[in-house]
mmCIF file of C-alpha atoms in Angstrom:
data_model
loop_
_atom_site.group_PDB
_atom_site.id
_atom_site.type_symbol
_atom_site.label_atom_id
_atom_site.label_comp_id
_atom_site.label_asym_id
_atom_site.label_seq_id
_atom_site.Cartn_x
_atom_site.Cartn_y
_atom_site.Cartn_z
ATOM 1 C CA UNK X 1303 50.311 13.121 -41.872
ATOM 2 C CA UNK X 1304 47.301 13.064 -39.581
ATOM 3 C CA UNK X 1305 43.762 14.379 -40.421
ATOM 4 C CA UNK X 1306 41.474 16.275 -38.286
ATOM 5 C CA UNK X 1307 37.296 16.037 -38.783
ATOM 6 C CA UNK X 1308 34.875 18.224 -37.521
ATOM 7 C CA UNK X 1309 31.945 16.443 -35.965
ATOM 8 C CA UNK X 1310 28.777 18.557 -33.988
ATOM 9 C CA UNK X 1311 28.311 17.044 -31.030
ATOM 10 C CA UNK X 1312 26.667 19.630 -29.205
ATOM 11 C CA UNK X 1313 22.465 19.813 -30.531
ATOM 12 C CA UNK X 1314 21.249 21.389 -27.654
ATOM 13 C CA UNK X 1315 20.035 24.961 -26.615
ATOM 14 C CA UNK X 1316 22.774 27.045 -25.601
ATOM 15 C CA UNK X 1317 22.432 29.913 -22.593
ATOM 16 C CA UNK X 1318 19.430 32.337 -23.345
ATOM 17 C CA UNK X 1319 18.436 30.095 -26.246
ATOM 18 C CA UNK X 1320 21.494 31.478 -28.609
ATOM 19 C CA UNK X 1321 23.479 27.942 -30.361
ATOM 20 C CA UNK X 1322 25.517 25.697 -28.184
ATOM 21 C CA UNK X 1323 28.217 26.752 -26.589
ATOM 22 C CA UNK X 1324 31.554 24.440 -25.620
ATOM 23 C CA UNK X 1325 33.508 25.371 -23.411
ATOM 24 C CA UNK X 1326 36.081 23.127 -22.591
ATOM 25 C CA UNK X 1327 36.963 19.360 -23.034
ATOM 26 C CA UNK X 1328 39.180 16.887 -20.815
ATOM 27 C CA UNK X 1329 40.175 13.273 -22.236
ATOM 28 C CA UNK X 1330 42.085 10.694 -19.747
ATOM 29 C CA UNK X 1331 42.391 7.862 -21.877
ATOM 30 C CA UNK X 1332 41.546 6.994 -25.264
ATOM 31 C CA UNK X 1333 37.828 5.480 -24.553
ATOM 32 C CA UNK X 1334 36.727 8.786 -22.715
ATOM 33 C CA UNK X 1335 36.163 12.395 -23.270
ATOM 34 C CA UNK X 1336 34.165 14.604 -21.642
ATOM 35 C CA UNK X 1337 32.684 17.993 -22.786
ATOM 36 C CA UNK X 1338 31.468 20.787 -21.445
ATOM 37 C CA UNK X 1339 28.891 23.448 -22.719
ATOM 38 C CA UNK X 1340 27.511 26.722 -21.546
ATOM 39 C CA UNK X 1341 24.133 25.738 -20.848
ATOM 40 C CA UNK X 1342 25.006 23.388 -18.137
ATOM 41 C CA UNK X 1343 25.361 20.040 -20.143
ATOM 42 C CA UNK X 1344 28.288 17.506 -20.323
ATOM 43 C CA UNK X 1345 28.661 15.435 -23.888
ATOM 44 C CA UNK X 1346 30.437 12.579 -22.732
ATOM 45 C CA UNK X 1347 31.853 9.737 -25.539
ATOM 46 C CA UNK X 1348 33.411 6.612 -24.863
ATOM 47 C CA UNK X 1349 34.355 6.064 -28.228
ATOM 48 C CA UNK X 1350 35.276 10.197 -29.384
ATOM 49 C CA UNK X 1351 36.168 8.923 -33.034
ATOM 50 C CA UNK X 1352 32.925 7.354 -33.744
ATOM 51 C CA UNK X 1353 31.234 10.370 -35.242
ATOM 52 C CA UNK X 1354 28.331 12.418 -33.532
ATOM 53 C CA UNK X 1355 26.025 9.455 -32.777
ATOM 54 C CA UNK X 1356 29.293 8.298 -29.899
ATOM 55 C CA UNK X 1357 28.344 11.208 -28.037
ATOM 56 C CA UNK X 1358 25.540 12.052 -25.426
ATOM 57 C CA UNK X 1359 24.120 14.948 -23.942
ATOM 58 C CA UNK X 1360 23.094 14.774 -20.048
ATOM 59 C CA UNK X 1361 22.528 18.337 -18.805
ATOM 60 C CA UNK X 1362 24.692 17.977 -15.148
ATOM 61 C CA UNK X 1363 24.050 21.626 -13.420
ATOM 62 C CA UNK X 1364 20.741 22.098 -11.872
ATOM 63 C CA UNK X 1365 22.210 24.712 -9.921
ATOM 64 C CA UNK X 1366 20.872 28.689 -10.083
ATOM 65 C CA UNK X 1367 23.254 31.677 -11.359
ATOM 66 C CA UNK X 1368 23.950 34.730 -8.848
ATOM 67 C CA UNK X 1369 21.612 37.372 -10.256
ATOM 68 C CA UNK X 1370 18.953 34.587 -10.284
ATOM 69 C CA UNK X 1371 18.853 33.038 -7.060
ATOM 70 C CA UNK X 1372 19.115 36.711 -5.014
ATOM 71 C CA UNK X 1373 16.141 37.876 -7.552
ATOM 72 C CA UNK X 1374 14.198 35.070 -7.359
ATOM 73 C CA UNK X 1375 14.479 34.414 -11.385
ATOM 74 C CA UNK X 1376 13.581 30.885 -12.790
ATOM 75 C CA UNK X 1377 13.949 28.989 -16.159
ATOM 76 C CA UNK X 1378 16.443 27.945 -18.369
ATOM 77 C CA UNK X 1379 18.565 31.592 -18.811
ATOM 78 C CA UNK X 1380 19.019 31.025 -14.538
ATOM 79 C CA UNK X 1381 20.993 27.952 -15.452
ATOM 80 C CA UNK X 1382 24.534 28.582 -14.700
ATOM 81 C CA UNK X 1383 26.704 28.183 -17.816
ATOM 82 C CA UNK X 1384 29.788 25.498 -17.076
ATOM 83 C CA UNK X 1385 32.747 27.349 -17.674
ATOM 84 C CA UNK X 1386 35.334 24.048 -17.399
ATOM 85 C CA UNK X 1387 36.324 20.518 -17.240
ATOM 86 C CA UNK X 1388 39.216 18.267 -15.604
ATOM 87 C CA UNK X 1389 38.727 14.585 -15.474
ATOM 88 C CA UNK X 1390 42.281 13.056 -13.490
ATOM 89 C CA UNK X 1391 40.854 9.432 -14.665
ATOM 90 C CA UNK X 1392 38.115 7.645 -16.011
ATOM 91 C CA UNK X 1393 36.338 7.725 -13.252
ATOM 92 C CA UNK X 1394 36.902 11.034 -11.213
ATOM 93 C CA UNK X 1395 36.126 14.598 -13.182
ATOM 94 C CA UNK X 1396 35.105 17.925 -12.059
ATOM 95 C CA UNK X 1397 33.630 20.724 -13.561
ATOM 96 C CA UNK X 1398 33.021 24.310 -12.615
ATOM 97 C CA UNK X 1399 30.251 27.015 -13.487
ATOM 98 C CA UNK X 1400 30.094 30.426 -13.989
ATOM 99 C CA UNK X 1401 28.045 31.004 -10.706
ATOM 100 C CA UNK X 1402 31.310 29.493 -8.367
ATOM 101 C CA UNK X 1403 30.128 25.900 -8.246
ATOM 102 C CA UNK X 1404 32.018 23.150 -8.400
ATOM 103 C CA UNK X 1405 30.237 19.730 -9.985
ATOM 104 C CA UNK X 1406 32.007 16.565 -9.257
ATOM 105 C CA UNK X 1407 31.569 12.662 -10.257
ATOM 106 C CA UNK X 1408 33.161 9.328 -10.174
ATOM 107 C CA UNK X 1409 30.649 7.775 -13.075
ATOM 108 C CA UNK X 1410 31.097 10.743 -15.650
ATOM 109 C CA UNK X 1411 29.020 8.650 -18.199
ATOM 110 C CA UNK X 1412 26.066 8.044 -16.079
ATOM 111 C CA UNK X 1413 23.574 11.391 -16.363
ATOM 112 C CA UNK X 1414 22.639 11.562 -12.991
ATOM 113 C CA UNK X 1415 26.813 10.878 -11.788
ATOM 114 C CA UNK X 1416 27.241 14.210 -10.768
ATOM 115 C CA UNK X 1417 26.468 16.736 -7.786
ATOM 116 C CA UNK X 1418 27.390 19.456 -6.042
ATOM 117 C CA UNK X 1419 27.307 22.913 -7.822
ATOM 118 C CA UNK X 1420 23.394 24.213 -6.435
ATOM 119 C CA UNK X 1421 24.370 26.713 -4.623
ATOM 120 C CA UNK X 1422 25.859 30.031 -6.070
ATOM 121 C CA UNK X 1423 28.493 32.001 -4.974
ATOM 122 C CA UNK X 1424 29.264 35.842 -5.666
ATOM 123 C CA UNK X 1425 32.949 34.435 -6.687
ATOM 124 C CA UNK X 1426 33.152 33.197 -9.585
ATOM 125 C CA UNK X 1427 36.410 30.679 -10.772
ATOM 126 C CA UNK X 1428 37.766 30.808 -14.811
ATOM 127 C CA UNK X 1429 39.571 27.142 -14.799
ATOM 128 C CA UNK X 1430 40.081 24.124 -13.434
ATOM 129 C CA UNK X 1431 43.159 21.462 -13.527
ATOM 130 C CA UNK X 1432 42.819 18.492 -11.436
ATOM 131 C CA UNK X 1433 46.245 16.373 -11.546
ATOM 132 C CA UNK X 1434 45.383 13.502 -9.333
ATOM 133 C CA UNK X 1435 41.944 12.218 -8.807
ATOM 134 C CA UNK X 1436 42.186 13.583 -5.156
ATOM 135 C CA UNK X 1437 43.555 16.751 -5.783
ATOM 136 C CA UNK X 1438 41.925 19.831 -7.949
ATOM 137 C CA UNK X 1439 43.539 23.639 -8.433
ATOM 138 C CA UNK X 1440 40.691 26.066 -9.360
ATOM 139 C CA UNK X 1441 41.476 29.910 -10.559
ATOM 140 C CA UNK X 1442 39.380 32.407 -8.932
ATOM 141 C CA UNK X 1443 38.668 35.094 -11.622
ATOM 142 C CA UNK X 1444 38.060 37.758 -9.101
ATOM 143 C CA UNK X 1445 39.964 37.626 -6.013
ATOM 144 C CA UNK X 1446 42.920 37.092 -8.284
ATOM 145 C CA UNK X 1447 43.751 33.837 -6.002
ATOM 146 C CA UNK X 1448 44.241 30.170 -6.396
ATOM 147 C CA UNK X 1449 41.968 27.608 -4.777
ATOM 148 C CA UNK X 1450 42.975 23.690 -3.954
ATOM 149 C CA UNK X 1451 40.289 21.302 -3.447
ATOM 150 C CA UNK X 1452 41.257 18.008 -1.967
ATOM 151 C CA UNK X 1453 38.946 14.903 -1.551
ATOM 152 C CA UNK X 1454 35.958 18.115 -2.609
ATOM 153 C CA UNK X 1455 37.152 19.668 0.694
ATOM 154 C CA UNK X 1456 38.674 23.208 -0.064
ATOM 155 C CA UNK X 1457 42.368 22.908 2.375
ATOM 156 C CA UNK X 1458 44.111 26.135 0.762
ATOM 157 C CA UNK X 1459 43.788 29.187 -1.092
ATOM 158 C CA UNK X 1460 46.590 31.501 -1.879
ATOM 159 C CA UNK X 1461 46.430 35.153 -3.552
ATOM 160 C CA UNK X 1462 48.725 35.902 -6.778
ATOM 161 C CA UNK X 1463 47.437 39.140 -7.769
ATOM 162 C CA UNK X 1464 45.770 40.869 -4.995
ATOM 163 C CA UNK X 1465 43.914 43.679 -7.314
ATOM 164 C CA UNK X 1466 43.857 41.263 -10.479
ATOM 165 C CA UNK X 1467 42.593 37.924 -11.496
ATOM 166 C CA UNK X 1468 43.692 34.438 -12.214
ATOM 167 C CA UNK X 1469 42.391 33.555 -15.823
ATOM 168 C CA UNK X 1470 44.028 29.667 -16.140
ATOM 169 C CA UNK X 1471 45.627 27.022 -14.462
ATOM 170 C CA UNK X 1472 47.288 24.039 -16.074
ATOM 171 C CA UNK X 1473 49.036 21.482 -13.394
ATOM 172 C CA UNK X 1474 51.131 18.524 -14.574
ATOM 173 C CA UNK X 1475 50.377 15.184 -12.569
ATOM 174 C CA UNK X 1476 51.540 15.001 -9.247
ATOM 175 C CA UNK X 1477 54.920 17.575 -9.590
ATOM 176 C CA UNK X 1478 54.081 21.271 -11.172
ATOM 177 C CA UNK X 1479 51.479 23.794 -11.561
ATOM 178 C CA UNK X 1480 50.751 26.873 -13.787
ATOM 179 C CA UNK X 1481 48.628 30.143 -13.328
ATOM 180 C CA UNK X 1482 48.470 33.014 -14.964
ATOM 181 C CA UNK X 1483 47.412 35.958 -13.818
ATOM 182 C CA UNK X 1484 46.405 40.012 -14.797
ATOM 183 C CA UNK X 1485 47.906 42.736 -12.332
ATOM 184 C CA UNK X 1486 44.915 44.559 -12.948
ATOM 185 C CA UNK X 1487 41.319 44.369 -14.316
ATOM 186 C CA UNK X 1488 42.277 46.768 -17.269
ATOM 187 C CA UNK X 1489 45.833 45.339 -17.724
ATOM 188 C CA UNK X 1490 45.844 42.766 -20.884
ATOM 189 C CA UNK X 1491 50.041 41.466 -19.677
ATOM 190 C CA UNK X 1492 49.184 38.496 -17.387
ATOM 191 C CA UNK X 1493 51.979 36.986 -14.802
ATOM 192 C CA UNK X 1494 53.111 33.633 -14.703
ATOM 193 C CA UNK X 1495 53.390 31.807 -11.506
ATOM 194 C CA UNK X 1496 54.642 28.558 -11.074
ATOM 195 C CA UNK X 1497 54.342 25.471 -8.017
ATOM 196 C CA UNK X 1498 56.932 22.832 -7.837
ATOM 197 C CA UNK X 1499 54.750 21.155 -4.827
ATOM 198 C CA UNK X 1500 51.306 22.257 -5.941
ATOM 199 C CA UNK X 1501 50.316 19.059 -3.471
ATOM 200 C CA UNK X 1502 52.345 20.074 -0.403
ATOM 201 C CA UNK X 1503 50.799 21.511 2.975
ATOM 202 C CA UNK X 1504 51.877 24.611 2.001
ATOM 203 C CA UNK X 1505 52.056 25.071 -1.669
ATOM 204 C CA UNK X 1506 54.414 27.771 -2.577
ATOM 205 C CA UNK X 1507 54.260 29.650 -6.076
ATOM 206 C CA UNK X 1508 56.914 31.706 -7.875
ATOM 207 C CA UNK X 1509 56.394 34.508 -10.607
ATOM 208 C CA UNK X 1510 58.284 33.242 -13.535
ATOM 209 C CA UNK X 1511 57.449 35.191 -16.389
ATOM 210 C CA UNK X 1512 55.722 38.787 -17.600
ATOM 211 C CA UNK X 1513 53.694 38.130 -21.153
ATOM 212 C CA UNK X 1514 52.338 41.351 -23.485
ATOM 213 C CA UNK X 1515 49.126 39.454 -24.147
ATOM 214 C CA UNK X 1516 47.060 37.230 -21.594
ATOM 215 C CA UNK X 1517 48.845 33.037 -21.401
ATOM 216 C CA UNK X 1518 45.711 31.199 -22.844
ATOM 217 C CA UNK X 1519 47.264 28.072 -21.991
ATOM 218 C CA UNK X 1520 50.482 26.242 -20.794
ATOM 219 C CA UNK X 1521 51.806 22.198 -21.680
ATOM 220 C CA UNK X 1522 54.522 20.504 -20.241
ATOM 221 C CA UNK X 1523 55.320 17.252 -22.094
ATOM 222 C CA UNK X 1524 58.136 16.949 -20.298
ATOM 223 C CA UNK X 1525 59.527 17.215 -16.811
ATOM 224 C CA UNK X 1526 62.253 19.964 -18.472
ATOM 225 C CA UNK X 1527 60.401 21.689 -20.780
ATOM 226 C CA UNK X 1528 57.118 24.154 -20.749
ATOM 227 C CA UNK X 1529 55.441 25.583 -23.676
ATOM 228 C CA UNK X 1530 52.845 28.894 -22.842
ATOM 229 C CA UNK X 1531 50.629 29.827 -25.880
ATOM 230 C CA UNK X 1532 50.088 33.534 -25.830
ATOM 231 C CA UNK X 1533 46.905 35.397 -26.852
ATOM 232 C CA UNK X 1534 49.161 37.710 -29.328
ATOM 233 C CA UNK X 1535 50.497 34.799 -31.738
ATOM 234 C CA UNK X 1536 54.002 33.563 -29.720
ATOM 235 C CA UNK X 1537 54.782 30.937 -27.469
ATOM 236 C CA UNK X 1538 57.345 31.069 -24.235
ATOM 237 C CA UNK X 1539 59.531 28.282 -23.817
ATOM 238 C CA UNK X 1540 61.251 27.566 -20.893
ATOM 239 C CA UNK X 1541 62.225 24.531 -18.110
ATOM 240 C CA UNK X 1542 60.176 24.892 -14.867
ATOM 241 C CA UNK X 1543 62.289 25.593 -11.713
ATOM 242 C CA UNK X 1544 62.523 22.180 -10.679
ATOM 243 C CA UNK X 1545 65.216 21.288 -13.371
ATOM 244 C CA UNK X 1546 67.694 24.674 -11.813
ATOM 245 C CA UNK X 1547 67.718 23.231 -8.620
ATOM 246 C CA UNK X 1548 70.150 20.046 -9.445
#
């Protein structure tokens, strides 16, 4: 039976100088992981069993959040908490903040690999899945759309819920892609929508599924079978499209 410690790899100052924060972690191979926090920092390990002293802190965003950079604020509480994490290999990951920008490197263990995210956006995106090292699927919270960002060019963005919001997106390498969505802002049922060419020129997505509690996350390990956890305590099962078309 396997074993599971708990090791605190976070020690720094979390947003508005409240604990650490994580908020999301991405591991490509065994001899990297990569975390996120909410007070702009990656904790990157190549070695993630090796206990707390494996892991380092580099602070990544130097970016400024919405309220901040149209109000002229400064210091620490103006640094935009990183909200998620997708790394496609050991060399290509990409984060995203709270204030819509989008952090990318090809060195994730070097701590001054990454750039992009300085300038804020009034959108702001929830999660990130990037299944090729070329290709990334972000979910705008607000617009209720989906956003694909190829070679960090954006190339297409499609609406799901035009008066909701897309909280997640999981995408399996190369061949499927998950979102889930709420009709409304006061609605807690979220929509599933599913891509069978999530890398195509025009991507085209499906509504599979209706849940009574918002999909927190979604794992294929198979090219038959899906798995959604649901906020409420049950899982959907069920085989993307791809396997009814044969």
């Amino acid at each position: 039976r396997g074993s599971w410690a708990t090791v605190k790899v976070d020690a720094g100052i979390g947003y508005l100088g409240s604990g650490p924060v994580l908020t999301g972690v991405s591991c490509p191979s065994r001899t990297l992981c990569v975390a996120v926090d909410y007070a702009g920092n990656a904790i990157v390990s190549t070695d993630p069993a090796g206990g707390a002293s494996a892991w380092t802190l580099h602070p990544i965003d130097d970016g400024l959040d919405y309220e901040c950079y149209h109000y002229g604020g400064t210091g620490p509480g103006c640094i935009p908490g990183l909200v998620g994490i997708s790394c496609a290999s050991r060399t290509t990951c990409a984060a995203i903040d709270w204030a819509g920008g989008i952090l990318l490197t090809h060195n994730p263990i070097a701590p001054g690999g990454w750039g992009g995210g300085q300038q804020p956006a009034s959108e702001s995106y929830d999660a990130i899945s990037c299944p090729s090292a070329h290709l990334c699927w972000l979910a705008q919270l607000y617009s209720g759309q989906v956003i694909r960002i190829r070679d960090g060019r954006t190339d297409n963005a499609t609406v799901l819920e035009p008066s909701g919001s897309i909280i997640g997106i999981w995408c399996r390498p190369a061949s499927i892609c998950f979102a889930s969505g709420t009709p409304n802002q006061s609605s807690s049922a979220t929509q599933l929508f599913e891509s069978i060419n999530p890398g195509a020129r025009h991507p085209r997505w499906t509504r599979t599924s209706t849940t009574p509690g918002a999909t927190i996350a979604v794992s294929c390990p198979s090219t038959t079978i899906c798995i959604a956890a649901i906020e409420n305590g049950t899982v959907q099962i069920g085989a993307p499209r791809a396997t009814h078309r044969h």
